[in-house]
mmCIF file of C-alpha atoms in Angstrom:
data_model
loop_
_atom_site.group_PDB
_atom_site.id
_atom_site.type_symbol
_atom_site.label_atom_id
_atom_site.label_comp_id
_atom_site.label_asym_id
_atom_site.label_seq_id
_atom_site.Cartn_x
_atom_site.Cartn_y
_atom_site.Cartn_z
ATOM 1 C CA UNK A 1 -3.449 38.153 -1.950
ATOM 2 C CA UNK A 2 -5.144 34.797 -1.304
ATOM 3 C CA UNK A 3 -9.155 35.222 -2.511
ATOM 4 C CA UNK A 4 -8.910 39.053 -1.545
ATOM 5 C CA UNK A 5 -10.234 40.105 -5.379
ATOM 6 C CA UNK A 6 -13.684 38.259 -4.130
ATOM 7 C CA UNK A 7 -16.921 39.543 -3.003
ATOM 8 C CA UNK A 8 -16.954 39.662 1.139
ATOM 9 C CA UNK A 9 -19.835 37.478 0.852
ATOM 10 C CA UNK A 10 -17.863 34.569 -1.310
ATOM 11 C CA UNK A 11 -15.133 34.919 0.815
ATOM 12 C CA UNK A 12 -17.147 33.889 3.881
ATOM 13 C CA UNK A 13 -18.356 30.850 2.218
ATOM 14 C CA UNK A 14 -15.143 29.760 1.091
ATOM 15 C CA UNK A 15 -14.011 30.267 4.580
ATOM 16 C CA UNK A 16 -16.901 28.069 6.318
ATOM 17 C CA UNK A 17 -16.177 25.296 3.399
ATOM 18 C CA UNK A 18 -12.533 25.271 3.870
ATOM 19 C CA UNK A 19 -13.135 25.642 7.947
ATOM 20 C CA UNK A 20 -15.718 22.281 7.537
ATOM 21 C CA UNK A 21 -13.391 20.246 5.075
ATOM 22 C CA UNK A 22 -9.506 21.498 7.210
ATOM 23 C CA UNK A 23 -11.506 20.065 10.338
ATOM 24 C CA UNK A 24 -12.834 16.977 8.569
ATOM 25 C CA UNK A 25 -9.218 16.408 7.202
ATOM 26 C CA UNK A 26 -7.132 16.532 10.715
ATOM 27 C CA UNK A 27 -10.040 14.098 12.002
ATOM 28 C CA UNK A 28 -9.573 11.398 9.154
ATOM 29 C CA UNK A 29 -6.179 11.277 9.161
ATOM 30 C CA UNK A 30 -5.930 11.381 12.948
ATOM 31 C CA UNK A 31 -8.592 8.305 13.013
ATOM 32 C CA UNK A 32 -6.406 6.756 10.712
ATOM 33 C CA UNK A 33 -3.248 6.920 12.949
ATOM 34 C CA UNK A 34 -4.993 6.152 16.234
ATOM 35 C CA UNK A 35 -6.656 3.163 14.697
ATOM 36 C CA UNK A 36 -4.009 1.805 12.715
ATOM 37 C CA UNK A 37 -1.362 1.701 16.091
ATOM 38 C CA UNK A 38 -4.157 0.610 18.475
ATOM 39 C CA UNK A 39 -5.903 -2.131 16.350
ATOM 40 C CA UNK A 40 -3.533 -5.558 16.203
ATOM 41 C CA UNK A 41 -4.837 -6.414 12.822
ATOM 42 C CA UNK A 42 -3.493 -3.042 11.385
ATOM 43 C CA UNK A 43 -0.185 -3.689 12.389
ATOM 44 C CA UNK A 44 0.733 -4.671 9.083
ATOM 45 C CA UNK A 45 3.461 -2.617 6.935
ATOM 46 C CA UNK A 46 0.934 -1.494 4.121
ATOM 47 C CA UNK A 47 -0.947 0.298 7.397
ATOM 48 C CA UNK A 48 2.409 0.997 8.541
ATOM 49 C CA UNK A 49 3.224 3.755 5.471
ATOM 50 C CA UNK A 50 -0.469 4.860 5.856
ATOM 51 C CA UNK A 51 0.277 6.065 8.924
ATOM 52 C CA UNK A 52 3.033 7.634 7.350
ATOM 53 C CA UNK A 53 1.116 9.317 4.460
ATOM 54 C CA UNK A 54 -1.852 10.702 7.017
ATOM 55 C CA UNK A 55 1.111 12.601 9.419
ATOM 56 C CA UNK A 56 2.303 14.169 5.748
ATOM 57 C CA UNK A 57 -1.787 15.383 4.701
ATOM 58 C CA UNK A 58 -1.824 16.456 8.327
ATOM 59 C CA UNK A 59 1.767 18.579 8.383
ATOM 60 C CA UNK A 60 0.607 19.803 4.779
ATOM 61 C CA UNK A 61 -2.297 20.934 5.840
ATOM 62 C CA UNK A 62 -1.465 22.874 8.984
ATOM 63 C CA UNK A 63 1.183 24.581 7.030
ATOM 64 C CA UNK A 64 -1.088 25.969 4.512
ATOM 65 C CA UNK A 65 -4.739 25.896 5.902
ATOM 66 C CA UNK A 66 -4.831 28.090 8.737
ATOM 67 C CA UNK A 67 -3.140 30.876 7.217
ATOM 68 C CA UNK A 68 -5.728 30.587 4.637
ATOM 69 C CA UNK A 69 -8.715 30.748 6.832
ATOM 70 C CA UNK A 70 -6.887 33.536 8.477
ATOM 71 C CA UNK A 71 -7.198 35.722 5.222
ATOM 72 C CA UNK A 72 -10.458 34.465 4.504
ATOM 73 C CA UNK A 73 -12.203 35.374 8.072
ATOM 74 C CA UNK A 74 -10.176 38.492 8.993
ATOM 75 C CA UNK A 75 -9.333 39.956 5.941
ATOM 76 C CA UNK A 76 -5.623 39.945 7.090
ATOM 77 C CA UNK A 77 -3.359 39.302 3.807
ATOM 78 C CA UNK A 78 0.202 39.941 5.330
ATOM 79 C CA UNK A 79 2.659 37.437 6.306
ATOM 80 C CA UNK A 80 6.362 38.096 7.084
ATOM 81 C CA UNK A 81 9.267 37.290 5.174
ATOM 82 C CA UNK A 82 10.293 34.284 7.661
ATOM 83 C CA UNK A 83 6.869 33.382 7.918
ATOM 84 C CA UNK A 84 6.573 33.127 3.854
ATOM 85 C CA UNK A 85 10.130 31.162 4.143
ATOM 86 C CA UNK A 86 8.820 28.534 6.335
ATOM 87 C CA UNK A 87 5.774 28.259 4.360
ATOM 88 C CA UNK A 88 7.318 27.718 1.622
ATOM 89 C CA UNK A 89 10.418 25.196 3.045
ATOM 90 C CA UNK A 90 7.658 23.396 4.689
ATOM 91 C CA UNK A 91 5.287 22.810 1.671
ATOM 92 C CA UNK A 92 8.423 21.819 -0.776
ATOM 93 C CA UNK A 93 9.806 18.878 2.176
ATOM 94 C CA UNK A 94 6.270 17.671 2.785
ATOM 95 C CA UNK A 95 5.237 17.629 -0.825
ATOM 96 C CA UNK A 96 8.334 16.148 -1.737
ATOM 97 C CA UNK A 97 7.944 13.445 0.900
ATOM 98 C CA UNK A 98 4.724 12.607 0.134
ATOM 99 C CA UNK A 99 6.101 11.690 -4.304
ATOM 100 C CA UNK A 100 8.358 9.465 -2.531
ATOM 101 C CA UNK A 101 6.244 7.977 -0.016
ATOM 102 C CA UNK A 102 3.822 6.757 -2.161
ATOM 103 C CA UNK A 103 6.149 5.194 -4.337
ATOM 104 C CA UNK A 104 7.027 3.625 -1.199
ATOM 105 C CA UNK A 105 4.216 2.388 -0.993
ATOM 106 C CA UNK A 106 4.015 1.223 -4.653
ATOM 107 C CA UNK A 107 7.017 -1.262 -3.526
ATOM 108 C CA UNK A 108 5.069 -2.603 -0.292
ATOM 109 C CA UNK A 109 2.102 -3.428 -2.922
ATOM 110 C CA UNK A 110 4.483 -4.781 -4.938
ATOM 111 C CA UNK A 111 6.057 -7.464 -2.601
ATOM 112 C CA UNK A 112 2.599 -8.156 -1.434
ATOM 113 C CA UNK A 113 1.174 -9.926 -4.327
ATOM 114 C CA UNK A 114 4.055 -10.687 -6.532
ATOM 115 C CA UNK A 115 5.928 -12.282 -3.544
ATOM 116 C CA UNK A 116 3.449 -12.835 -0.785
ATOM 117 C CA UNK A 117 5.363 -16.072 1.040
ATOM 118 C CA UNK A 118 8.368 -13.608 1.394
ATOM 119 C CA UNK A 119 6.409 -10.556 2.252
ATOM 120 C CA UNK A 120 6.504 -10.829 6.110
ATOM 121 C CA UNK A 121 10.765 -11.461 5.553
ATOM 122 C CA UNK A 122 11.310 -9.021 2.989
ATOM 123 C CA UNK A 123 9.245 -6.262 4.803
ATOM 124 C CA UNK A 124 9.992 -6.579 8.156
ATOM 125 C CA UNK A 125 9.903 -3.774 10.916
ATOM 126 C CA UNK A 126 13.591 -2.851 10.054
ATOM 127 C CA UNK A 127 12.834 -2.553 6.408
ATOM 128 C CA UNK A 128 9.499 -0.844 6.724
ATOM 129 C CA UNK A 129 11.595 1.772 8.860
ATOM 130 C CA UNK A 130 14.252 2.212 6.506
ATOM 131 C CA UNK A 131 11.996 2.687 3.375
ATOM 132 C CA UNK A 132 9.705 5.384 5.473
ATOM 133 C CA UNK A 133 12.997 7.387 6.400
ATOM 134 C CA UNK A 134 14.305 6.807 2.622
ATOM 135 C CA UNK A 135 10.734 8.256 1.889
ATOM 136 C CA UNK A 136 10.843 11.976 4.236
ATOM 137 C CA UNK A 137 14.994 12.422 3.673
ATOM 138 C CA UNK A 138 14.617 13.414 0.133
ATOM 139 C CA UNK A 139 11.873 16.396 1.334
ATOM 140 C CA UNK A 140 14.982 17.750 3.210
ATOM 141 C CA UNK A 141 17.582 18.766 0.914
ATOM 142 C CA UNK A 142 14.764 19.705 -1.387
ATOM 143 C CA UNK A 143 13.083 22.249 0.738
ATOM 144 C CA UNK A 144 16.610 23.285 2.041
ATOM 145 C CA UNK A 145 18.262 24.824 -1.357
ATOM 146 C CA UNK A 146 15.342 25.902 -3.080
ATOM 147 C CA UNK A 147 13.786 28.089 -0.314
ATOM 148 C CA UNK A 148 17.251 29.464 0.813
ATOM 149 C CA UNK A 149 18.565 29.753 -2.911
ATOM 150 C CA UNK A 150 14.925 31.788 -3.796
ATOM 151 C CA UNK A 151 14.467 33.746 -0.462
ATOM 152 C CA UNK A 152 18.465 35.225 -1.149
ATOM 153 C CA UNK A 153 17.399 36.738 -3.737
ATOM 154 C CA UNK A 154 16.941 40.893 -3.395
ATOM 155 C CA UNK A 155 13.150 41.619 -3.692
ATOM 156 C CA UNK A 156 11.861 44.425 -4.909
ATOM 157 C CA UNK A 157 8.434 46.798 -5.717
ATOM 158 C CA UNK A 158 5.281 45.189 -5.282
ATOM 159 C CA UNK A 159 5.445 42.932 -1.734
ATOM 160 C CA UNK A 160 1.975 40.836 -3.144
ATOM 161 C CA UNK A 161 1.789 37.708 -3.982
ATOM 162 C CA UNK A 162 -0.735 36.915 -6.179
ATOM 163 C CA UNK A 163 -1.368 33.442 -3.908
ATOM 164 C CA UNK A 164 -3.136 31.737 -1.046
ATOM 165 C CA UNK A 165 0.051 30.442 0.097
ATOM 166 C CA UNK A 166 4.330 31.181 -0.411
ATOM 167 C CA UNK A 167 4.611 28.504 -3.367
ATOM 168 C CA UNK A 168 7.942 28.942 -5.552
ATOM 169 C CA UNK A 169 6.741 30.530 -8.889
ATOM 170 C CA UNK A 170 3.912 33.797 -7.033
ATOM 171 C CA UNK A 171 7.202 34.485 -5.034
ATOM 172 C CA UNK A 172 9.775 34.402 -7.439
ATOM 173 C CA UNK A 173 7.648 36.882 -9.821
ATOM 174 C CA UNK A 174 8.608 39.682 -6.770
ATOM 175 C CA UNK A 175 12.766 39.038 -7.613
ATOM 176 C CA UNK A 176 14.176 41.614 -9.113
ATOM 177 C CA UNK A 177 17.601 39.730 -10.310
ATOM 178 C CA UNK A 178 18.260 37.277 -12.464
ATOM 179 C CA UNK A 179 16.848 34.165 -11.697
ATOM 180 C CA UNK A 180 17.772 32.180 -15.129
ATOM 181 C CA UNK A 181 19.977 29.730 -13.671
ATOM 182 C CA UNK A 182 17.724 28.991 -10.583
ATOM 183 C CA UNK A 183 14.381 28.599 -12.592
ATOM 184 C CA UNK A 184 16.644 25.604 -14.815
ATOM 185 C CA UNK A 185 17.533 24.080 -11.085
ATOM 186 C CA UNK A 186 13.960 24.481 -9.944
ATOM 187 C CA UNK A 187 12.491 22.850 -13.468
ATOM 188 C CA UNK A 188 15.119 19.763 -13.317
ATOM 189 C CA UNK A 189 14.291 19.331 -9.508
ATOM 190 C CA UNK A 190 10.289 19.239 -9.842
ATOM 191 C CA UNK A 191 10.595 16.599 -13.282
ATOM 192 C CA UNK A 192 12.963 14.595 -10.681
ATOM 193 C CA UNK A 193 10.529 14.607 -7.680
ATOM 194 C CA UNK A 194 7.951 14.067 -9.708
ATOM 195 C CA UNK A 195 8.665 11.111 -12.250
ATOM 196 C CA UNK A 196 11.645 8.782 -10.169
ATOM 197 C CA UNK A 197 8.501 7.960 -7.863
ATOM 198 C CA UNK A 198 6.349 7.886 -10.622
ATOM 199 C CA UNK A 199 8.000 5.878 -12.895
ATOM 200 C CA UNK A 200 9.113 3.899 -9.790
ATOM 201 C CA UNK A 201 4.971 3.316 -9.264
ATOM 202 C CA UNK A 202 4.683 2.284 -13.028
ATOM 203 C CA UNK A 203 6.924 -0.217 -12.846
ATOM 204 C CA UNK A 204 5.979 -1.248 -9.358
ATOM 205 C CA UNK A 205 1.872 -1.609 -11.166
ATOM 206 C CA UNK A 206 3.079 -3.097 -13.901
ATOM 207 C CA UNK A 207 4.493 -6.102 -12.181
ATOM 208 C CA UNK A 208 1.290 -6.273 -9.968
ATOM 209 C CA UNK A 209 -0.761 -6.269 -13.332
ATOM 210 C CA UNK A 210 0.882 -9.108 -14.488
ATOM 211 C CA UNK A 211 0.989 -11.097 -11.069
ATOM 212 C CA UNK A 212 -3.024 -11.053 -11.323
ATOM 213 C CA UNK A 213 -3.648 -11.738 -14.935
ATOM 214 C CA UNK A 214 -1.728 -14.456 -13.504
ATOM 215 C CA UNK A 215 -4.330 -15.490 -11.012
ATOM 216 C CA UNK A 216 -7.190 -18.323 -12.057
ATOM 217 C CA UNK A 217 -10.091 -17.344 -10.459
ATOM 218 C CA UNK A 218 -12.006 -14.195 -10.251
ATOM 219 C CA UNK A 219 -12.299 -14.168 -7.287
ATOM 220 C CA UNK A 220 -8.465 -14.132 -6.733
ATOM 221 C CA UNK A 221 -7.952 -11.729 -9.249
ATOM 222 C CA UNK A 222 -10.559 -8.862 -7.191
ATOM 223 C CA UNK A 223 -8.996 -9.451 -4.010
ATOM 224 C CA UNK A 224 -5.492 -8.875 -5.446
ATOM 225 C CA UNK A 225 -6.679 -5.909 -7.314
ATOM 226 C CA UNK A 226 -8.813 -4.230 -4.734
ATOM 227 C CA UNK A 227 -5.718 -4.290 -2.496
ATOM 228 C CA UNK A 228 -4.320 -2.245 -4.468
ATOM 229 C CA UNK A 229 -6.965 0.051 -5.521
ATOM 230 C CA UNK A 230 -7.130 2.340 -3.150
ATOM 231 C CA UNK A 231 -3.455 3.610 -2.975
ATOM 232 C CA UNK A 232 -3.964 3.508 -6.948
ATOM 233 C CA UNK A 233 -6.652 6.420 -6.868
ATOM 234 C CA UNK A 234 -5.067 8.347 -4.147
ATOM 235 C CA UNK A 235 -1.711 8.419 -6.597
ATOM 236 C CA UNK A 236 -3.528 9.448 -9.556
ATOM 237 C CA UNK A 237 -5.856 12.169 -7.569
ATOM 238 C CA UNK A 238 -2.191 13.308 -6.619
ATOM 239 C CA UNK A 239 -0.330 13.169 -9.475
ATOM 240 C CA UNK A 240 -2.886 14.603 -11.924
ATOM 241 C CA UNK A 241 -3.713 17.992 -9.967
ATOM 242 C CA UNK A 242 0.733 18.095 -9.519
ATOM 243 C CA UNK A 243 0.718 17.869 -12.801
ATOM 244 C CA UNK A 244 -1.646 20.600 -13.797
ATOM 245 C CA UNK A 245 0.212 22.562 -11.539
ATOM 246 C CA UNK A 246 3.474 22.401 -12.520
ATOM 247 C CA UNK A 247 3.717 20.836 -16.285
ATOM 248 C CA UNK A 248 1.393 23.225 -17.851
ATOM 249 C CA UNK A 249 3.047 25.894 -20.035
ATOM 250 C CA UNK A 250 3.089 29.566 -18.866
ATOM 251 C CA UNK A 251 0.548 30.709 -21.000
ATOM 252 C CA UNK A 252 -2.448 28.101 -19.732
ATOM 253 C CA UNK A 253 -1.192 28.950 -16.042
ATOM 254 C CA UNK A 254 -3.059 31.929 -15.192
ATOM 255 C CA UNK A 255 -2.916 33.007 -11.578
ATOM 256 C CA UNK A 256 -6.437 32.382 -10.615
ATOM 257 C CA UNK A 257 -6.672 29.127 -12.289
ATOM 258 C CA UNK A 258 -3.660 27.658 -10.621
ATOM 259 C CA UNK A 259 -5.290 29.029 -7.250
ATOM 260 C CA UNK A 260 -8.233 26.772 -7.883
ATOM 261 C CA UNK A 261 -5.905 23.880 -8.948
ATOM 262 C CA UNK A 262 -3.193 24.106 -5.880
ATOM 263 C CA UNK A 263 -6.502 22.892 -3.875
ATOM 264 C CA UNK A 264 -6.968 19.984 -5.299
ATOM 265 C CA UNK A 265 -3.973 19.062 -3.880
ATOM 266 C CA UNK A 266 -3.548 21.400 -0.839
ATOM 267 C CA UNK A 267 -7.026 20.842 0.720
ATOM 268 C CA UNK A 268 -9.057 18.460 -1.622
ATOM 269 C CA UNK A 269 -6.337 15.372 -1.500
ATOM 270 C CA UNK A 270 -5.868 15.231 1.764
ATOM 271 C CA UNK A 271 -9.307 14.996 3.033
ATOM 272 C CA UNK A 272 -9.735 12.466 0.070
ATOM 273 C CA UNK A 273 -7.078 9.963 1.530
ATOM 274 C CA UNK A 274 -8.879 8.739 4.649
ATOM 275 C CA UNK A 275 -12.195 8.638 3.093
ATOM 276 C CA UNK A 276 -10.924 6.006 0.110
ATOM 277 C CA UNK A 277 -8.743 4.325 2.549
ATOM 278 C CA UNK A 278 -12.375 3.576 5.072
ATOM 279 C CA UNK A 279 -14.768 3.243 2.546
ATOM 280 C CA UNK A 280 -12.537 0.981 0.294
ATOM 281 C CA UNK A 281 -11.088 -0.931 3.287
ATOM 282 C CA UNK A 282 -13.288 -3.590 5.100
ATOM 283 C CA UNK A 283 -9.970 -3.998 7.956
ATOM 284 C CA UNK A 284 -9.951 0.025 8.283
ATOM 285 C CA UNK A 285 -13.893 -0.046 8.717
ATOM 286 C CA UNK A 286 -14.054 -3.288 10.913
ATOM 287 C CA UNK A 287 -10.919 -1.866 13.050
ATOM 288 C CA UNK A 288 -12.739 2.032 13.122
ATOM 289 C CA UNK A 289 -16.058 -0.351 14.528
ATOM 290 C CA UNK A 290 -13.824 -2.209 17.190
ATOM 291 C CA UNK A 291 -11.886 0.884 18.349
ATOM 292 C CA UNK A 292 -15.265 2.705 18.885
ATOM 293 C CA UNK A 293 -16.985 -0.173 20.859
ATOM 294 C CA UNK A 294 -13.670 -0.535 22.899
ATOM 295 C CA UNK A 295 -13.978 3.912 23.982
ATOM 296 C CA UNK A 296 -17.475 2.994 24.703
ATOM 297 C CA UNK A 297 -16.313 0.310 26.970
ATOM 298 C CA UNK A 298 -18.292 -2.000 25.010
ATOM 299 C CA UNK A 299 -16.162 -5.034 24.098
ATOM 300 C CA UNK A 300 -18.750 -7.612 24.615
ATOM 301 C CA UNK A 301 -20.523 -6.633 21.469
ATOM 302 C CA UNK A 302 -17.477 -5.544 19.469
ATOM 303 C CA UNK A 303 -18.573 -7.913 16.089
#
């Protein structure tokens, strides 16, 4: 059903926004690839797992986006049962990725200031590797059972869900079975995804709060923090709107206000990421500069 119950008119603004900000999105997080594996200085494993994080907002977005748009602009609502299926399997792996990836990432902060002479040893290229698969296996099994345990289900009536995209709860509301036992699986697995990385992040901040009230100067003690600050606010930007989502009882969870929610996390957060990650990162910004004077075939004035 997507936006359908809104005026034409609001529809094709929502459209041209969405259009402007999906476009903006796959740019950032491209830039942020491209620069990150052709600048030297970036090679580092912190840039390493944001590499990592901006192929995740990319796959997550081109799983849910488009066929957004596509409702928006040509007022076609339908999408067939395999197509909802892979929707859905592909929005549970990468969302489930992306919990554990940033708590990945957590850990690489971690090592960084509360054991920087060891950092190089303890995260070297083997590591990092390991930790990024450890990071997209979980999505996997994940995705697998719950869209294959939902989508056996027999469906029945209405064929509308009341959605912009094939998430878990619009679809299961079109089951006509009982679902009891999968709704306690699907409850226990969300809590799971969601607080192991979390609480793994907690304790991974924790320690790094410590290590810099450690630090003499003030000086010290901003340059620790604002290495840090940046994957901070993309966490909590992540984890908040997740958690409005999912952890808000029934009765608060109307379907139009978890439409508006689902894109802060959908659309918003992703287009968020490489924005705090240049504007908060003096390498990212002084690599972006050298990587354009370098296309221009300008290396003589690269600064």
């Amino acid at each position: 059903m997507s936006f359908s119950s809104l005026p034409a008119e609001i529809q094709s603004l929502l459209f041209l926004t969405f259009l402007i900000v999906y476009l903006v999105t796959l740019l950032g997080n491209s830039l942020i690839i491209l620069v990150t594996l052709a600048d030297p200085m970036l090679h580092s494993p912190m840039y390493f797992f944001l590499r990592n994080l901006s192929f995740l907002e990319i796959g997550f977005n081109l799983v849910i986006v488009p066929k957004m748009l596509g409702t928006l602009i040509a007022q076609d609502t339908t999408i067939s049962f395999l197509g909802c299926a892979t929707q859905m399997y592909f929005f549970f792996f990468f969302g489930v990725s992306e919990c554990f990836l940033l708590a990945t990432m957590a850990y690489d902060r971690y090592v960084a200031i509360c054991n920087p002479l060891h950092y190089p040893v303890i995260m070297n290229p083997w590591t990092r590797a390991k930790l990024a698969i450890a990071s997209w296996f979980p999505g996997i099994p994940m995705a697998t059972v719950q869209t294959t345990w939902l989508f056996s289900f027999p469906f029945c009536g209405t064929n509308k869900v009341n959605h912009f995209f094939c998430d878990s709860p619009p679809v299961l509301k079109l089951v006509c079975a009982d679902t009891a036992l999968f709704e306690i699986y699907a409850i226990v697995g969300t809590i799971l995804v969601v607080m192991i990385p979390c609480l793994l992040i907690l304790c991974s901040y924790t320690c790094i709060i410590a290590a810099i009230l450690k630090i003499p100067s003030a000086k010290g003690k901003h340059k620790a923090f604002s290495t840090c600050s940046s994957h901070l606010l993309v966490v909590s930007l992540f984890y908040v709107s997740l958690s409005l989502i999912y952890f808000r009882p029934k009765s608060n969870n109307s379907p139009e206000s978890k439409k508006v929610l689902s894109l802060s996390y959908t659309v918003m957060t992703p287009i968020l990421n490489p924005i705090i990650y240049s504007l908060r990162n003096n390498e990212v910004k002084n690599a972006l500069g050298r990587t354009f004077y370098k296309a221009l075939g300008l290396r003589d004035c690269i600064p």
